[in-house]
Amino acid sequence: TAEETQQLMELFKLLTNKDFRTRIEGVMLLLDHCKNSPQLIATNIVQIFDVFILRLRDCNRKVNQQALEVLVLMIPILRGALHPVLVSLVAGVTENLNSKHLRIHGA
């Protein structure tokens, strides 16, 4: 629908913004959509996670950490819908295991 298209455009805009606070806002909006509209996220999983995975590799550690923490909450909600993005998701998470930041490594 037009409303769903608008929601996705807003999500992409926030997740790709230059300001780290806005990217964090985008990560939190994605979590909100997962909780309230899981079918919307599942239907558009590849396009959404192509952008979200960039936040798992974000140069700003606050964004990176927030994305990792939100991912933990999204996995049980999205379950089987994650299959198309699983390989890239695992790669994005694995890169954080070598982080020197304890909170990122722990997340």
XYZ file of N, CA, C and O in Angstrom:
428
model
N 0.835 -1.184 0.000
C 0.000 0.000 0.000
C 0.880 1.249 0.000
O 2.083 1.181 0.255
N 0.257 2.363 -0.241
C 0.987 3.638 -0.247
C 1.548 3.945 1.140
O 2.659 4.478 1.262
N 0.795 3.609 2.171
C 1.249 3.857 3.542
C 2.497 3.033 3.857
O 3.453 3.533 4.448
N 2.499 1.768 3.452
C 3.658 0.910 3.686
C 4.875 1.413 2.917
O 5.989 1.413 3.439
N 4.664 1.855 1.690
C 5.757 2.400 0.888
C 6.338 3.624 1.576
O 7.564 3.787 1.646
N 5.484 4.471 2.102
C 5.934 5.663 2.823
C 6.725 5.280 4.072
O 7.758 5.886 4.369
N 6.250 4.281 4.806
C 6.956 3.823 6.005
C 8.352 3.302 5.656
O 9.322 3.602 6.358
N 8.451 2.543 4.578
C 9.743 2.009 4.158
C 10.683 3.120 3.700
O 11.876 3.099 4.027
N 10.162 4.082 2.982
C 10.994 5.200 2.527
C 11.540 5.977 3.721
O 12.718 6.360 3.738
N 10.707 6.196 4.725
C 11.141 6.899 5.934
C 12.207 6.080 6.668
O 13.212 6.631 7.128
N 12.007 4.779 6.750
C 12.971 3.901 7.400
C 14.326 3.967 6.696
O 15.365 4.144 7.334
N 14.329 3.843 5.376
C 15.570 3.904 4.606
C 16.258 5.256 4.776
O 17.483 5.332 4.901
N 15.465 6.316 4.788
C 16.001 7.672 4.950
C 16.724 7.808 6.294
O 17.824 8.355 6.366
N 16.111 7.293 7.350
C 16.715 7.382 8.680
C 17.965 6.509 8.789
O 18.978 6.923 9.345
N 17.891 5.295 8.267
C 19.015 4.361 8.383
C 20.241 4.797 7.581
O 21.361 4.369 7.885
N 20.050 5.621 6.574
C 21.174 6.040 5.728
C 21.587 7.491 5.959
O 22.443 8.001 5.244
N 21.020 8.132 6.958
C 21.312 9.528 7.239
C 22.769 9.717 7.657
O 23.388 8.814 8.204
N 23.314 10.891 7.426
C 24.703 11.187 7.794
C 24.880 11.334 9.305
O 25.942 11.039 9.834
N 23.840 11.792 9.995
C 23.921 12.012 11.436
C 23.723 10.691 12.188
O 22.738 9.986 11.959
N 24.648 10.374 13.088
C 24.574 9.098 13.798
C 23.320 8.985 14.655
O 22.759 7.903 14.806
N 22.849 10.082 15.211
C 21.636 10.034 16.047
C 20.416 9.661 15.206
O 19.534 8.936 15.661
N 20.391 10.129 13.995
C 19.286 9.812 13.099
C 19.353 8.349 12.673
O 18.322 7.685 12.554
N 20.561 7.827 12.474
C 20.698 6.404 12.141
C 20.235 5.533 13.306
O 19.590 4.510 13.104
N 20.544 5.954 14.537
C 20.060 5.226 15.718
C 18.535 5.260 15.745
O 17.881 4.255 16.039
N 17.966 6.407 15.438
C 16.504 6.542 15.366
C 15.935 5.563 14.328
O 14.904 4.933 14.547
N 16.628 5.406 13.209
C 16.207 4.459 12.170
C 16.257 3.027 12.662
O 15.355 2.226 12.382
N 17.292 2.693 13.413
C 17.408 1.344 13.979
C 16.244 1.080 14.933
O 15.627 0.011 14.907
N 15.910 2.060 15.745
C 14.800 1.900 16.687
C 13.458 1.836 15.955
O 12.564 1.096 16.371
N 13.324 2.577 14.867
C 12.106 2.511 14.067
C 11.956 1.122 13.435
O 10.854 0.581 13.387
N 13.062 0.549 12.990
C 13.015 -0.807 12.439
C 12.519 -1.787 13.491
O 11.673 -2.633 13.205
N 13.011 -1.680 14.702
C 12.536 -2.547 15.789
C 11.039 -2.346 16.015
O 10.292 -3.315 16.167
N 10.609 -1.100 16.006
C 9.194 -0.796 16.192
C 8.348 -1.436 15.092
O 7.310 -2.028 15.357
N 8.810 -1.335 13.846
C 8.091 -1.966 12.733
C 8.072 -3.486 12.882
O 7.080 -4.124 12.545
N 9.162 -4.054 13.374
C 9.196 -5.507 13.586
C 8.142 -5.940 14.598
O 7.483 -6.960 14.423
N 8.004 -5.153 15.642
C 7.030 -5.475 16.684
C 5.595 -5.256 16.217
O 4.708 -6.050 16.522
N 5.358 -4.165 15.478
C 4.003 -3.773 15.120
C 3.556 -4.209 13.731
O 2.360 -4.329 13.487
N 4.497 -4.420 12.832
C 4.178 -4.799 11.445
C 5.184 -5.829 10.931
O 5.871 -5.577 9.934
N 5.295 -6.971 11.598
C 6.316 -7.938 11.178
C 6.150 -8.406 9.735
O 7.138 -8.694 9.061
N 4.926 -8.424 9.239
C 4.701 -8.856 7.863
C 5.288 -7.858 6.869
O 5.845 -8.248 5.844
N 5.210 -6.575 7.176
C 5.804 -5.547 6.330
C 7.313 -5.759 6.218
O 7.883 -5.712 5.127
N 7.946 -6.033 7.352
C 9.394 -6.260 7.362
C 9.725 -7.561 6.645
O 10.640 -7.609 5.821
N 8.977 -8.615 6.920
C 9.238 -9.912 6.297
C 9.095 -9.852 4.781
O 9.882 -10.446 4.049
N 8.117 -9.125 4.316
C 7.875 -9.005 2.877
C 8.997 -8.260 2.170
O 9.311 -8.537 1.019
N 9.622 -7.333 2.862
C 10.672 -6.491 2.274
C 12.032 -6.744 2.922
O 12.890 -5.859 2.951
N 12.242 -7.944 3.427
C 13.408 -8.262 4.253
C 14.741 -7.994 3.555
O 15.660 -7.445 4.148
N 14.858 -8.351 2.293
C 16.140 -8.189 1.593
C 16.496 -6.715 1.452
O 17.618 -6.300 1.782
N 15.559 -5.909 1.002
C 15.826 -4.482 0.826
C 16.134 -3.812 2.158
O 17.041 -2.973 2.247
N 15.389 -4.167 3.190
C 15.587 -3.552 4.506
C 16.931 -3.956 5.087
O 17.695 -3.130 5.577
N 17.253 -5.235 5.018
C 18.485 -5.701 5.641
C 19.722 -5.342 4.837
O 20.821 -5.295 5.389
N 19.582 -5.060 3.560
C 20.717 -4.529 2.794
C 21.194 -3.223 3.420
O 22.387 -2.944 3.451
N 20.262 -2.444 3.929
C 20.599 -1.173 4.575
C 20.930 -1.389 6.050
O 21.899 -0.833 6.566
N 20.161 -2.230 6.737
C 20.380 -2.450 8.170
C 21.754 -3.059 8.442
O 22.415 -2.693 9.420
N 22.200 -3.952 7.595
C 23.502 -4.596 7.802
C 24.624 -3.565 7.798
O 25.617 -3.721 8.505
N 24.452 -2.498 7.063
C 25.438 -1.419 7.089
C 25.552 -0.812 8.484
O 26.608 -0.333 8.883
N 24.464 -0.816 9.231
C 24.486 -0.285 10.589
C 25.223 -1.244 11.530
O 25.771 -0.817 12.540
N 25.266 -2.520 11.207
C 26.045 -3.472 11.997
C 27.540 -3.237 11.799
O 28.350 -3.694 12.595
N 27.885 -2.542 10.730
C 29.275 -2.223 10.406
C 29.523 -0.722 10.504
O 30.508 -0.223 9.969
N 28.639 -0.013 11.153
C 28.697 1.449 11.195
C 29.999 1.930 11.830
O 30.504 1.316 12.776
N 30.527 3.015 11.302
C 31.767 3.581 11.844
C 31.548 4.211 13.218
O 32.489 4.358 13.992
N 30.314 4.546 13.554
C 30.002 5.105 14.868
C 29.646 3.948 15.801
O 28.705 3.205 15.553
N 30.392 3.802 16.880
C 30.193 2.644 17.760
C 28.823 2.646 18.445
O 28.285 1.587 18.749
N 28.244 3.824 18.663
C 26.916 3.876 19.282
C 25.862 3.286 18.347
O 24.972 2.556 18.783
N 25.967 3.609 17.079
C 25.034 3.059 16.083
C 25.253 1.562 15.966
O 24.309 0.773 15.962
N 26.512 1.172 15.883
C 26.879 -0.234 15.755
C 26.320 -1.043 16.928
O 25.687 -2.084 16.739
N 26.549 -0.560 18.131
C 26.070 -1.259 19.326
C 24.548 -1.329 19.358
O 23.978 -2.379 19.657
N 23.887 -0.236 19.040
C 22.426 -0.211 19.042
C 21.874 -1.205 18.022
O 20.908 -1.919 18.292
N 22.484 -1.275 16.849
C 22.040 -2.214 15.819
C 22.191 -3.655 16.289
O 21.300 -4.483 16.075
N 23.299 -3.966 16.947
C 23.497 -5.320 17.458
C 22.457 -5.666 18.530
O 21.904 -6.764 18.540
N 22.202 -4.731 19.424
C 21.226 -4.978 20.494
C 19.813 -5.131 19.940
O 19.039 -5.968 20.408
N 19.482 -4.333 18.932
C 18.157 -4.428 18.309
C 18.026 -5.737 17.533
O 16.967 -6.369 17.546
N 19.101 -6.162 16.896
C 19.068 -7.420 16.150
C 18.686 -8.579 17.059
O 17.886 -9.442 16.671
N 19.224 -8.592 18.258
C 18.899 -9.652 19.219
C 17.397 -9.690 19.487
O 16.805 -10.764 19.615
N 16.767 -8.541 19.533
C 15.328 -8.468 19.789
C 14.501 -8.805 18.548
O 13.383 -9.306 18.658
N 15.058 -8.537 17.359
C 14.318 -8.782 16.123
C 14.317 -10.257 15.711
O 13.362 -10.715 15.096
N 15.367 -10.974 16.036
C 15.491 -12.365 15.579
C 14.284 -13.217 15.969
O 13.720 -13.900 15.120
N 13.846 -13.206 17.241
C 12.678 -14.038 17.574
C 11.390 -13.587 16.887
O 10.507 -14.397 16.633
N 11.297 -12.318 16.562
C 10.092 -11.801 15.910
C 10.044 -12.236 14.445
O 9.009 -12.672 13.943
N 11.186 -12.136 13.771
C 11.226 -12.393 12.331
C 11.486 -13.858 11.977
O 11.151 -14.292 10.878
N 12.101 -14.590 12.853
C 12.401 -16.021 12.687
C 12.704 -16.422 11.256
O 13.723 -16.056 10.698
N 11.810 -17.200 10.653
C 12.017 -17.765 9.330
C 12.161 -16.760 8.216
O 12.736 -17.061 7.171
N 11.678 -15.555 8.411
C 11.781 -14.532 7.366
C 13.227 -14.107 7.144
O 13.546 -13.515 6.118
N 14.113 -14.432 8.082
C 15.507 -14.025 7.979
C 16.331 -14.897 7.028
O 17.461 -14.543 6.696
N 15.795 -16.020 6.579
C 16.557 -16.934 5.724
C 17.224 -16.258 4.532
O 18.400 -16.512 4.272
N 16.545 -15.380 3.792
C 17.194 -14.768 2.618
C 18.387 -13.870 2.954
O 19.205 -13.582 2.095
N 18.477 -13.408 4.193
C 19.542 -12.476 4.565
C 20.509 -13.065 5.593
O 21.383 -12.361 6.096
N 20.359 -14.324 5.873
C 21.121 -14.955 6.950
C 22.633 -14.898 6.738
O 23.373 -14.568 7.661
N 23.106 -15.182 5.545
C 24.553 -15.193 5.299
C 25.156 -13.814 5.525
O 26.160 -13.660 6.240
N 24.554 -12.781 4.962
C 25.094 -11.434 5.144
C 24.928 -10.960 6.588
O 25.769 -10.228 7.103
N 23.879 -11.405 7.240
C 23.654 -11.050 8.636
C 24.736 -11.662 9.530
O 25.311 -10.977 10.380
N 25.035 -12.919 9.315
C 26.081 -13.583 10.091
C 27.432 -12.910 9.840
O 28.201 -12.696 10.772
N 27.713 -12.565 8.604
C 28.969 -11.880 8.283
C 29.058 -10.540 9.015
O 30.110 -10.190 9.574
N 27.965 -9.788 9.032
C 27.950 -8.496 9.713
C 28.141 -8.617 11.212
O 28.860 -7.820 11.824
N 27.535 -9.630 11.799
C 27.663 -9.843 13.240
C 29.065 -10.344 13.573
O 29.682 -9.900 14.539
N 29.584 -11.247 12.771
C 30.898 -11.841 13.024
C 32.005 -10.799 13.039
O 32.931 -10.888 13.841
N 31.901 -9.798 12.187
C 32.911 -8.741 12.153
C 33.031 -8.025 13.494
O 34.095 -7.511 13.836
N 31.963 -8.017 14.256
C 31.965 -7.322 15.542
C 32.631 -8.121 16.656
O 32.915 -7.575 17.714
N 32.895 -9.388 16.421
C 33.542 -10.199 17.451
C 34.978 -9.747 17.710
O 35.514 -9.971 18.788
N 35.583 -9.109 16.745
C 36.951 -8.621 16.889
C 37.018 -7.183 17.396
O 38.104 -6.616 17.468
N 35.882 -6.627 17.733
C 35.849 -5.234 18.176
C 36.621 -5.042 19.475
O 36.562 -5.882 20.380
N 37.319 -3.931 19.566
C 38.042 -3.588 20.790
C 37.115 -2.967 21.824
O 37.474 -2.854 22.987
N 35.917 -2.570 21.387
C 34.926 -2.000 22.304
C 34.178 -3.141 22.976
O 33.514 -3.934 22.310
N 34.283 -3.230 24.281
C 33.703 -4.342 25.020
C 32.190 -4.441 24.837
O 31.634 -5.534 24.755
N 31.510 -3.300 24.777
C 30.048 -3.327 24.628
C 29.627 -3.853 23.264
O 28.648 -4.560 23.147
N 30.375 -3.508 22.238
C 30.077 -4.018 20.898
C 30.373 -5.502 20.844
O 29.574 -6.298 20.360
N 31.527 -5.892 21.362
C 31.894 -7.312 21.381
C 30.865 -8.117 22.174
O 30.444 -9.181 21.750
N 30.431 -7.584 23.291
C 29.441 -8.275 24.128
C 28.069 -8.357 23.493
O 27.375 -9.357 23.638
N 27.690 -7.313 22.783
C 26.375 -7.299 22.136
C 26.342 -8.331 21.045
O 25.343 -8.981 20.815
